[in-house]
PDB file of C-alpha atoms in Angstrom:
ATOM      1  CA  UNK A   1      -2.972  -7.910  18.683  1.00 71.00           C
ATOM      2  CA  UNK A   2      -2.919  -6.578  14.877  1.00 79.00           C
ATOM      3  CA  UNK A   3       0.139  -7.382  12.857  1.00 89.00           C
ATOM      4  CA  UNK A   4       1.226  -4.124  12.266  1.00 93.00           C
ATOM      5  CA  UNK A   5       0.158  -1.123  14.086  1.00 95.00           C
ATOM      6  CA  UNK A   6       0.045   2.568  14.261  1.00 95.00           C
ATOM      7  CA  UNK A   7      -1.515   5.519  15.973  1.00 91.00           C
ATOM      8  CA  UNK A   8      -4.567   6.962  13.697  1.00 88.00           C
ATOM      9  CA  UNK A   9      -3.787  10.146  14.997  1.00 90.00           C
ATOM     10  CA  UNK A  10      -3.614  12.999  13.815  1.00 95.00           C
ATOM     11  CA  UNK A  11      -0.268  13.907  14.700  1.00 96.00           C
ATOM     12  CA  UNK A  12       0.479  17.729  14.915  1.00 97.00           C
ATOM     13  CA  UNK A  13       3.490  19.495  14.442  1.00 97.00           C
ATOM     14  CA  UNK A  14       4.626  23.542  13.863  1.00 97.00           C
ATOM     15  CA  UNK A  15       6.912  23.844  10.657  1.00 98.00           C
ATOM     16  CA  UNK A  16      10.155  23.395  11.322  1.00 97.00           C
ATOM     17  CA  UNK A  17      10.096  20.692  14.071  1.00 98.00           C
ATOM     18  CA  UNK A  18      10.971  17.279  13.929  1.00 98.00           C
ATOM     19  CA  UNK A  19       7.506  15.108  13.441  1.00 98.00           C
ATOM     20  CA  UNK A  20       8.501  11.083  14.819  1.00 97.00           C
ATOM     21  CA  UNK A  21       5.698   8.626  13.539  1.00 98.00           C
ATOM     22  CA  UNK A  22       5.933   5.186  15.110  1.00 97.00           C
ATOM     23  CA  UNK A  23       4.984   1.453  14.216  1.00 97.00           C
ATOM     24  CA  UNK A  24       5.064  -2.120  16.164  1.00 96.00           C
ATOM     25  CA  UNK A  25       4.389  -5.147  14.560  1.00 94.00           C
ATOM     26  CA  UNK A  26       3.910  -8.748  16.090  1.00 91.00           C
ATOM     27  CA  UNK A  27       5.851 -10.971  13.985  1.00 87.00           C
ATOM     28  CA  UNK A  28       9.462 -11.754  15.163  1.00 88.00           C
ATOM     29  CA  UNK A  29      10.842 -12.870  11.944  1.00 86.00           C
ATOM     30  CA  UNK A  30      10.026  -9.676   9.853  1.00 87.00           C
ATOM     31  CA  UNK A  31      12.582  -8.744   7.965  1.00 85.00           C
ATOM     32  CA  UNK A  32      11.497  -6.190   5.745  1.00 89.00           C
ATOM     33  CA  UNK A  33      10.340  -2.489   6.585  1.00 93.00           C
ATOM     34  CA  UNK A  34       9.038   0.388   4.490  1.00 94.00           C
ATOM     35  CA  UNK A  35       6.905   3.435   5.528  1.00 97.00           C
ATOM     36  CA  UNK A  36       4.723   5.042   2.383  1.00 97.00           C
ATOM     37  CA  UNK A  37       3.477   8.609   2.441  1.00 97.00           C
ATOM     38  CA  UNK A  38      -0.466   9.232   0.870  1.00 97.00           C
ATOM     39  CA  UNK A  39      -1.637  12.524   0.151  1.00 97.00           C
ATOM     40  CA  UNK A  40      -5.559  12.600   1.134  1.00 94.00           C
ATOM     41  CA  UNK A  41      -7.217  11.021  -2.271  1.00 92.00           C
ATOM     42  CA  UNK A  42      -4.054  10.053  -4.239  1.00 95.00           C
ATOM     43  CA  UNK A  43      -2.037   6.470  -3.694  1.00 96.00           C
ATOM     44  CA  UNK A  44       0.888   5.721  -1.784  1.00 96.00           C
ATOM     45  CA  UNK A  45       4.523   6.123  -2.430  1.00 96.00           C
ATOM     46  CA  UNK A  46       7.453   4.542  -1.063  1.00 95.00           C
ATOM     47  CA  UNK A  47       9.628   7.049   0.835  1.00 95.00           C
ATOM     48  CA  UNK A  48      11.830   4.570   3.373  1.00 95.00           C
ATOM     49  CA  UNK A  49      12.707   1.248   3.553  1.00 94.00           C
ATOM     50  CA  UNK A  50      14.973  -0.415   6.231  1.00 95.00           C
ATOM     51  CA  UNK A  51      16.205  -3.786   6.436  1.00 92.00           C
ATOM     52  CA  UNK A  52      18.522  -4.115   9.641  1.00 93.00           C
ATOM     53  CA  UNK A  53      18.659  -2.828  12.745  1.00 96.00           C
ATOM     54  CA  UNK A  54      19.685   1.215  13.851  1.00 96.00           C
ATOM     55  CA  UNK A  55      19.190   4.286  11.871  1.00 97.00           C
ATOM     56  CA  UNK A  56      19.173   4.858   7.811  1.00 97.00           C
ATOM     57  CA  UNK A  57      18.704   8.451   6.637  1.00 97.00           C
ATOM     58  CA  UNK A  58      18.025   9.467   3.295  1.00 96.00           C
ATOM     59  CA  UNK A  59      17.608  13.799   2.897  1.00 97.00           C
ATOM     60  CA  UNK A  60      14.872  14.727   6.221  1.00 98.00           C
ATOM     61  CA  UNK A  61      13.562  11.339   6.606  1.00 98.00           C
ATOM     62  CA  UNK A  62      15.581   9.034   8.971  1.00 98.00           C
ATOM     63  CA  UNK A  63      14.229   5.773   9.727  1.00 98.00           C
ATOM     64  CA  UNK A  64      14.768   3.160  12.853  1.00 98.00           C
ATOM     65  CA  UNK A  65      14.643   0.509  13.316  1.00 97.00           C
ATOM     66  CA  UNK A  66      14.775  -1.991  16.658  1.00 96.00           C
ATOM     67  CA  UNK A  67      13.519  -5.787  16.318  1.00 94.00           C
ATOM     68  CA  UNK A  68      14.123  -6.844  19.731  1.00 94.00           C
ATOM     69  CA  UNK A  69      11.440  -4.302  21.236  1.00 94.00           C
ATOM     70  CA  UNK A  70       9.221  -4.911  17.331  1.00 95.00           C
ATOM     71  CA  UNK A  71       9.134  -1.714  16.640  1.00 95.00           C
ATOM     72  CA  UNK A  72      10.444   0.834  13.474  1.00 97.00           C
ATOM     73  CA  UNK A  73       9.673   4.821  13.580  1.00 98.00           C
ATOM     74  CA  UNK A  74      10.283   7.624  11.266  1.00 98.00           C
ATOM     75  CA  UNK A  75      11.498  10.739  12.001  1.00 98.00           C
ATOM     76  CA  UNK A  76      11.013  13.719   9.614  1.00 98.00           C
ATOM     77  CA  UNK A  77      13.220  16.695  10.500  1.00 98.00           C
ATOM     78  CA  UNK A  78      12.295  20.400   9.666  1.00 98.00           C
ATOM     79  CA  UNK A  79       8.817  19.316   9.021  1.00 98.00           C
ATOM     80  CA  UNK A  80       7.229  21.551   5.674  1.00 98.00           C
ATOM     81  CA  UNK A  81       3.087  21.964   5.479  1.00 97.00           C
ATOM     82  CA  UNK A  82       4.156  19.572   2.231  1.00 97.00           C
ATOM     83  CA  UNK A  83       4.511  16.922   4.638  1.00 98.00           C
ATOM     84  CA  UNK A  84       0.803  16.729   5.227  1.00 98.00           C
ATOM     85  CA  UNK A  85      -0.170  13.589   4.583  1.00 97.00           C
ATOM     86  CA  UNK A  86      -0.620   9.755   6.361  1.00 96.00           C
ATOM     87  CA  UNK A  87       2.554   7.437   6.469  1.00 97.00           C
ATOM     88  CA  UNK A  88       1.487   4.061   6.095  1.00 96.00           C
ATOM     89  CA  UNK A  89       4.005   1.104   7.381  1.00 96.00           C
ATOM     90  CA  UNK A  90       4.558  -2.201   6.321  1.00 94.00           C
ATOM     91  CA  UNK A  91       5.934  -4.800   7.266  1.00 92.00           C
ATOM     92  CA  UNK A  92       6.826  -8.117   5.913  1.00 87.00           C
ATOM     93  CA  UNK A  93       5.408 -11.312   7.547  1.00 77.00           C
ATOM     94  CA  UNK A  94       7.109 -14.725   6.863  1.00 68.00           C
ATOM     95  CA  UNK A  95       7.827 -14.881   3.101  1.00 62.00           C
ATOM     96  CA  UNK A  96       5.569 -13.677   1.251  1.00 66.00           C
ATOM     97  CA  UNK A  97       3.263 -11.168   2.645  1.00 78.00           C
ATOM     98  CA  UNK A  98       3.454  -7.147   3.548  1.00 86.00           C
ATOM     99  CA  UNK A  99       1.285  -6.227   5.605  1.00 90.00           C
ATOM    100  CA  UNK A 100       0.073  -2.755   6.218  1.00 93.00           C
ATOM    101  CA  UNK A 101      -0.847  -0.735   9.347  1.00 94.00           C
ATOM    102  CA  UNK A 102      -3.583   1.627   9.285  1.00 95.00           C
ATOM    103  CA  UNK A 103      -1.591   4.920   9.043  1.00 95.00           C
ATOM    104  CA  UNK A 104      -0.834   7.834  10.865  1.00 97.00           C
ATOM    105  CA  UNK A 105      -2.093  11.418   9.980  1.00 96.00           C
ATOM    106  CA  UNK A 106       0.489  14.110  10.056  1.00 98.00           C
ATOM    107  CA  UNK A 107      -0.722  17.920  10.307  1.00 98.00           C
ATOM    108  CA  UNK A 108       2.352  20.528   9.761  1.00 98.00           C
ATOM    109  CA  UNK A 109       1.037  23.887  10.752  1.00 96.00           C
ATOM    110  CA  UNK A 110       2.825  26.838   9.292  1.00 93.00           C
TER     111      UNK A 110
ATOM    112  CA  UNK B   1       7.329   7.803 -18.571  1.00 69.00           C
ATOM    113  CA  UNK B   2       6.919   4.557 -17.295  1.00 76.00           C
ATOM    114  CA  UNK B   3       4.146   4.284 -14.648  1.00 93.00           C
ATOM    115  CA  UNK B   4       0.961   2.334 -13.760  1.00 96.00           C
ATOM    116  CA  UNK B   5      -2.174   3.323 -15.268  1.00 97.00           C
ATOM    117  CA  UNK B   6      -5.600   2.864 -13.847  1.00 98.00           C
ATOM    118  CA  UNK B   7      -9.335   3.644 -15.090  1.00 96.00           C
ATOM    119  CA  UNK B   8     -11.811   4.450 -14.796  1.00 96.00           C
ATOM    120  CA  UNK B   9     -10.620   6.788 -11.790  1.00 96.00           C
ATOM    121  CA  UNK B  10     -14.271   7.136 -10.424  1.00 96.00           C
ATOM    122  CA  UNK B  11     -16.798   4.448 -10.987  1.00 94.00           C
ATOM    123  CA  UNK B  12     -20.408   4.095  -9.853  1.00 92.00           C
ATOM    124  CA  UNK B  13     -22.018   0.563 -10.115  1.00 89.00           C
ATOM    125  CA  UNK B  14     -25.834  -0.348  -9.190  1.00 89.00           C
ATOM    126  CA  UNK B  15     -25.938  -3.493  -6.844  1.00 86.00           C
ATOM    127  CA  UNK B  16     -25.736  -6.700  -8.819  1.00 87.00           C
ATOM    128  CA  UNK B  17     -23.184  -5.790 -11.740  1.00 91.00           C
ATOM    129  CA  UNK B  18     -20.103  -6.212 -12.187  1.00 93.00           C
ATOM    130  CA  UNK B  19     -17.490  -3.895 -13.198  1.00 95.00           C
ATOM    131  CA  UNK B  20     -14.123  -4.021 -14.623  1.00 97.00           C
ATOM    132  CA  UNK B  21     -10.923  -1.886 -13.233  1.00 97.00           C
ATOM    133  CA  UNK B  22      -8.377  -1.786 -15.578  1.00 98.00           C
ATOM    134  CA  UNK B  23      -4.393  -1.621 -15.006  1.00 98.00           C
ATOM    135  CA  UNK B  24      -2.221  -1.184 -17.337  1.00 98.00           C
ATOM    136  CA  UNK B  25       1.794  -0.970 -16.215  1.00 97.00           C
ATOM    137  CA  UNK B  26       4.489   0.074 -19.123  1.00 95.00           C
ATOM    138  CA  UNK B  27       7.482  -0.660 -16.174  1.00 93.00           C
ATOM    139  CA  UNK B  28       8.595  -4.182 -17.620  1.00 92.00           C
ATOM    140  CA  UNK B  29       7.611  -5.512 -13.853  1.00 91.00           C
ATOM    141  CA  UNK B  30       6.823  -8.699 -13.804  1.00 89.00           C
ATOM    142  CA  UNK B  31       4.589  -8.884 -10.316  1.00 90.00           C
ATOM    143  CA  UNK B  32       1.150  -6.994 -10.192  1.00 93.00           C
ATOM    144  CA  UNK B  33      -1.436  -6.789  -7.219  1.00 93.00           C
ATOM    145  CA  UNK B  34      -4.349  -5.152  -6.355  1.00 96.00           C
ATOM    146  CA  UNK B  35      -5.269  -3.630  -3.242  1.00 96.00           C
ATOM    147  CA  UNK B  36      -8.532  -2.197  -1.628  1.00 97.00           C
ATOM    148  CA  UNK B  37      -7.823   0.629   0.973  1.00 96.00           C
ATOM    149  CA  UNK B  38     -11.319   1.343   3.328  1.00 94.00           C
ATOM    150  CA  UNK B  39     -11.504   4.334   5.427  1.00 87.00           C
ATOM    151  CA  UNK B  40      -9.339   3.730   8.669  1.00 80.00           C
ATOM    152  CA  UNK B  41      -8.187   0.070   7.369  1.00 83.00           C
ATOM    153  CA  UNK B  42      -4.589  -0.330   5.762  1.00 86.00           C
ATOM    154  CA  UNK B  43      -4.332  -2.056   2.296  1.00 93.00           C
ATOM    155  CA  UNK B  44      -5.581  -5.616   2.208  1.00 94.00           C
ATOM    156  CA  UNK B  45      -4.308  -7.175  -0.357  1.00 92.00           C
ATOM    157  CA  UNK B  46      -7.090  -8.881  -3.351  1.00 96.00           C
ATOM    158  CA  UNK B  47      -5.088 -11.041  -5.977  1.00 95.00           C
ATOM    159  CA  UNK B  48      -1.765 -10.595  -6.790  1.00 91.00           C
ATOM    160  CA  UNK B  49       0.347 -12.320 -10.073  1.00 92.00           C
ATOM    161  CA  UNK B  50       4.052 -12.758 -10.449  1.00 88.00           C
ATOM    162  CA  UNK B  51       3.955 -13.875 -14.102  1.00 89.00           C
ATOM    163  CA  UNK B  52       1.906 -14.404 -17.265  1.00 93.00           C
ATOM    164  CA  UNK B  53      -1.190 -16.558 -16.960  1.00 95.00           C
ATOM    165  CA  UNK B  54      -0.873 -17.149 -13.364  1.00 93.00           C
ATOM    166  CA  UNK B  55      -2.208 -15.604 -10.052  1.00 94.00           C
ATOM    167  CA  UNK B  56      -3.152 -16.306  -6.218  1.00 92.00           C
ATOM    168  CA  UNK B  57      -5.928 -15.133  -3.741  1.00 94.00           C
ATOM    169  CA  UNK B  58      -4.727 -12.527  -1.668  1.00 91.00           C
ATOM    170  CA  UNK B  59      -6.875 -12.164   1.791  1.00 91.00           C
ATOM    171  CA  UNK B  60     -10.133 -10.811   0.770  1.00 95.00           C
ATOM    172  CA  UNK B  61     -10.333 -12.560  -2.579  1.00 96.00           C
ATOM    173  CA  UNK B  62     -14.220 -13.612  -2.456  1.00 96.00           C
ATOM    174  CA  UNK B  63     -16.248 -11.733  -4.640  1.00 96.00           C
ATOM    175  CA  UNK B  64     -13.205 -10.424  -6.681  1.00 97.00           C
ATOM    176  CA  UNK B  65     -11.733 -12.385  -9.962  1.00 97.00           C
ATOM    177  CA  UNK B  66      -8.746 -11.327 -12.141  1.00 98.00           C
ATOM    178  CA  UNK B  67      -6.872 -12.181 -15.331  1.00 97.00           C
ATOM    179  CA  UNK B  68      -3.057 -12.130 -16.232  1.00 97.00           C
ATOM    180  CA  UNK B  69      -3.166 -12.402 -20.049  1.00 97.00           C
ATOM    181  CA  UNK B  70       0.007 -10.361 -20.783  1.00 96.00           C
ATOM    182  CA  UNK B  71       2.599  -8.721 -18.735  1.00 95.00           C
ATOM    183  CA  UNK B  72       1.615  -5.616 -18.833  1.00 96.00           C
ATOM    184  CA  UNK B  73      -2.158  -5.894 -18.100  1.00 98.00           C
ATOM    185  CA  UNK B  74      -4.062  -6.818 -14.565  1.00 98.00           C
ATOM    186  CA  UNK B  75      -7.645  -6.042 -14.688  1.00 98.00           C
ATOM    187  CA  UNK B  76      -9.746  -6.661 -11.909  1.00 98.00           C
ATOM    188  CA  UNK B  77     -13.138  -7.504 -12.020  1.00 97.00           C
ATOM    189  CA  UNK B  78     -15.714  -6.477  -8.614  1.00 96.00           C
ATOM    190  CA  UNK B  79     -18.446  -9.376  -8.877  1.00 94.00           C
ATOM    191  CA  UNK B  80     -21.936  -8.751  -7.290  1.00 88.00           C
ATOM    192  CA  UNK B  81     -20.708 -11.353  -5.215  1.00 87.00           C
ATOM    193  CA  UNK B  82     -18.899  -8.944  -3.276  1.00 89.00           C
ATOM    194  CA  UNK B  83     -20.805  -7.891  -0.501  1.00 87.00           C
ATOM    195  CA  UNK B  84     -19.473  -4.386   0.160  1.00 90.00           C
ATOM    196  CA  UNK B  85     -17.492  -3.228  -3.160  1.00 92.00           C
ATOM    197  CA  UNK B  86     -17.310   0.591  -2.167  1.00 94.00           C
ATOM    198  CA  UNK B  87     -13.659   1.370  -1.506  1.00 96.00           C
ATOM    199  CA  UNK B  88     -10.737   2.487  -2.760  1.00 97.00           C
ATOM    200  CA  UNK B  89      -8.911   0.010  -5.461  1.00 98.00           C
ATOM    201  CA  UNK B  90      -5.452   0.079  -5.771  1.00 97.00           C
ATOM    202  CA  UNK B  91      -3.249  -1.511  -8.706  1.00 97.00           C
ATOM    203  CA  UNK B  92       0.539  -1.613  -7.565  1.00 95.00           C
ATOM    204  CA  UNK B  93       3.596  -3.349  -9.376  1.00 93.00           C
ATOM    205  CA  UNK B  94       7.057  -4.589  -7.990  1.00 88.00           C
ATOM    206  CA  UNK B  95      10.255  -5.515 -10.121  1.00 80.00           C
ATOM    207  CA  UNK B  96      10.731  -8.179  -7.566  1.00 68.00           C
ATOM    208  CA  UNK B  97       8.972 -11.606  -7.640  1.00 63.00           C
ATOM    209  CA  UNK B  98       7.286 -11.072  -4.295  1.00 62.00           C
ATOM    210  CA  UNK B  99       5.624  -8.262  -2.085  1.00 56.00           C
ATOM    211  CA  UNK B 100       8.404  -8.150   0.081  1.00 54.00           C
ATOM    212  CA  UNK B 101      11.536  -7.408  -2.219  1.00 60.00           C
ATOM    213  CA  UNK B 102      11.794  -4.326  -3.769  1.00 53.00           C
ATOM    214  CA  UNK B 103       9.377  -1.362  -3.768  1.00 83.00           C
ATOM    215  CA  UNK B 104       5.515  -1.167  -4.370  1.00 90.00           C
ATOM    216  CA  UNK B 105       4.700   1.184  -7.422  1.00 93.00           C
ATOM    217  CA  UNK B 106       1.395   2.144  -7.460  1.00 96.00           C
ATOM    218  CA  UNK B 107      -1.268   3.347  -9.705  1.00 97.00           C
ATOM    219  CA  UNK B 108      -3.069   6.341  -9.011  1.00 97.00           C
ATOM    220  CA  UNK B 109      -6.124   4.244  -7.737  1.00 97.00           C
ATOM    221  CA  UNK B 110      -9.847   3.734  -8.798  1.00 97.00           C
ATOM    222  CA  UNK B 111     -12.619   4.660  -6.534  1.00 96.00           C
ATOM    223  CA  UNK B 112     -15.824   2.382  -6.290  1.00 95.00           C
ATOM    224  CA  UNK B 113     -18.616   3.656  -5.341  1.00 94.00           C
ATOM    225  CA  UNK B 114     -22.188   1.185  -5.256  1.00 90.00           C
ATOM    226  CA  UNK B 115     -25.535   3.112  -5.017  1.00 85.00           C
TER     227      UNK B 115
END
């Protein structure tokens, strides 16, 4: 089982709908969750992070979280073309290491 | 603006040299790491250095050597040791002490390719 994982994808949506992206990871004692967005050819940047369990929302983006079933999601509501991209999560295992899943393709059709 | 700064952006390299990424970071943050990013991998993390003149393996170190001279300054160097260099490089900085406190900043990434 990987660490961290996510469905490659991609992941199509109309404009205007809610787009849910999901991640499990193996590690029981994680305590630390983020989920980056990467345009195709640029770098990632941070968009979520979520430390206990239940819902944190921050403008479209709402992210959950649930460590008995090992598993955080984010939901992006009223989905642009803008949102294009792959969301990467990460997860931190033990101390000192993050550990990234492979990423998820969005498509957002107008 | 403060930010991460990373060149060359595009690099070619003939097998058997090595090549120097630079990464310069004007944020004041004292942790740096490098990434590489392959197509349908995540980031695996290289080296990584949480203060002056000191730094640790990451999980795919071999191959790969760094230097933390000042604070602001993390260049990584792709040694013809390293069996398959092509990839995406990625230089990232955190205000916090370790990977897992506080968020990743990243540079807008150098791209290897070997011919």
């Amino acid at each position: 089982q990987k660490e961290v994982e996510q469905n490659s994808g991609p992941l199509s949506v109309p404009e205007g709908a809610i787009a849910s992206l999901n991640c499990t990871y193996s590690d029981r004692g994680s305590q630390s969750f983020f989920w980056y967005r990467q345009y195709s050819g640029k770098s990632p940047e941070l968009i979520m992070s979520i430390y206990s369990n239940g819902d944190k929302e921050d403008g479209r983006f709402t992210a959950q979280l649930n460590k008995a079933s090992q598993y955080v999601s984010l939901l992006i509501r009223d989905s642009q073309p803008s949102d294009s991209a792959t969301y990467l999560c990460a997860v931190t295992l033990g101390f000192q290491k993050l550990v990234f899943g492979t990423g998820t393709r969005l498509l957002v059709s107008p | 603006d403060g930010g991460i700064t990373q060149s060359p952006k595009y690099l070619f390299r003939k097998e058997g040299q090595n090549v120097t990424l630079s990464c310069e970071q004007n944020l004041n943050h004292d942790a740096m790491y490098w990434y590489r990013q392959d197509p349908g991998q995540g980031l695996r993390l290289i080296y990584y250095s949480q203060i002056v003149n000191d730094f640790q393996k990451g999980d795919i170190a071999e191959g790969y050597s760094v230097s933390r001279e000042k604070k602001e300054s993390f260049p990584l160097t792709v040694t013809s040791a390293q069996k398959n260099p092509t990839a995406f490089y990625l230089c990232a900085s955190t205000s916090g002490p370790r990977p897992n406190t506080g968020e990743l900043f990243f540079g807008e990434g150098s791209r290897l390719t070997v011919l």
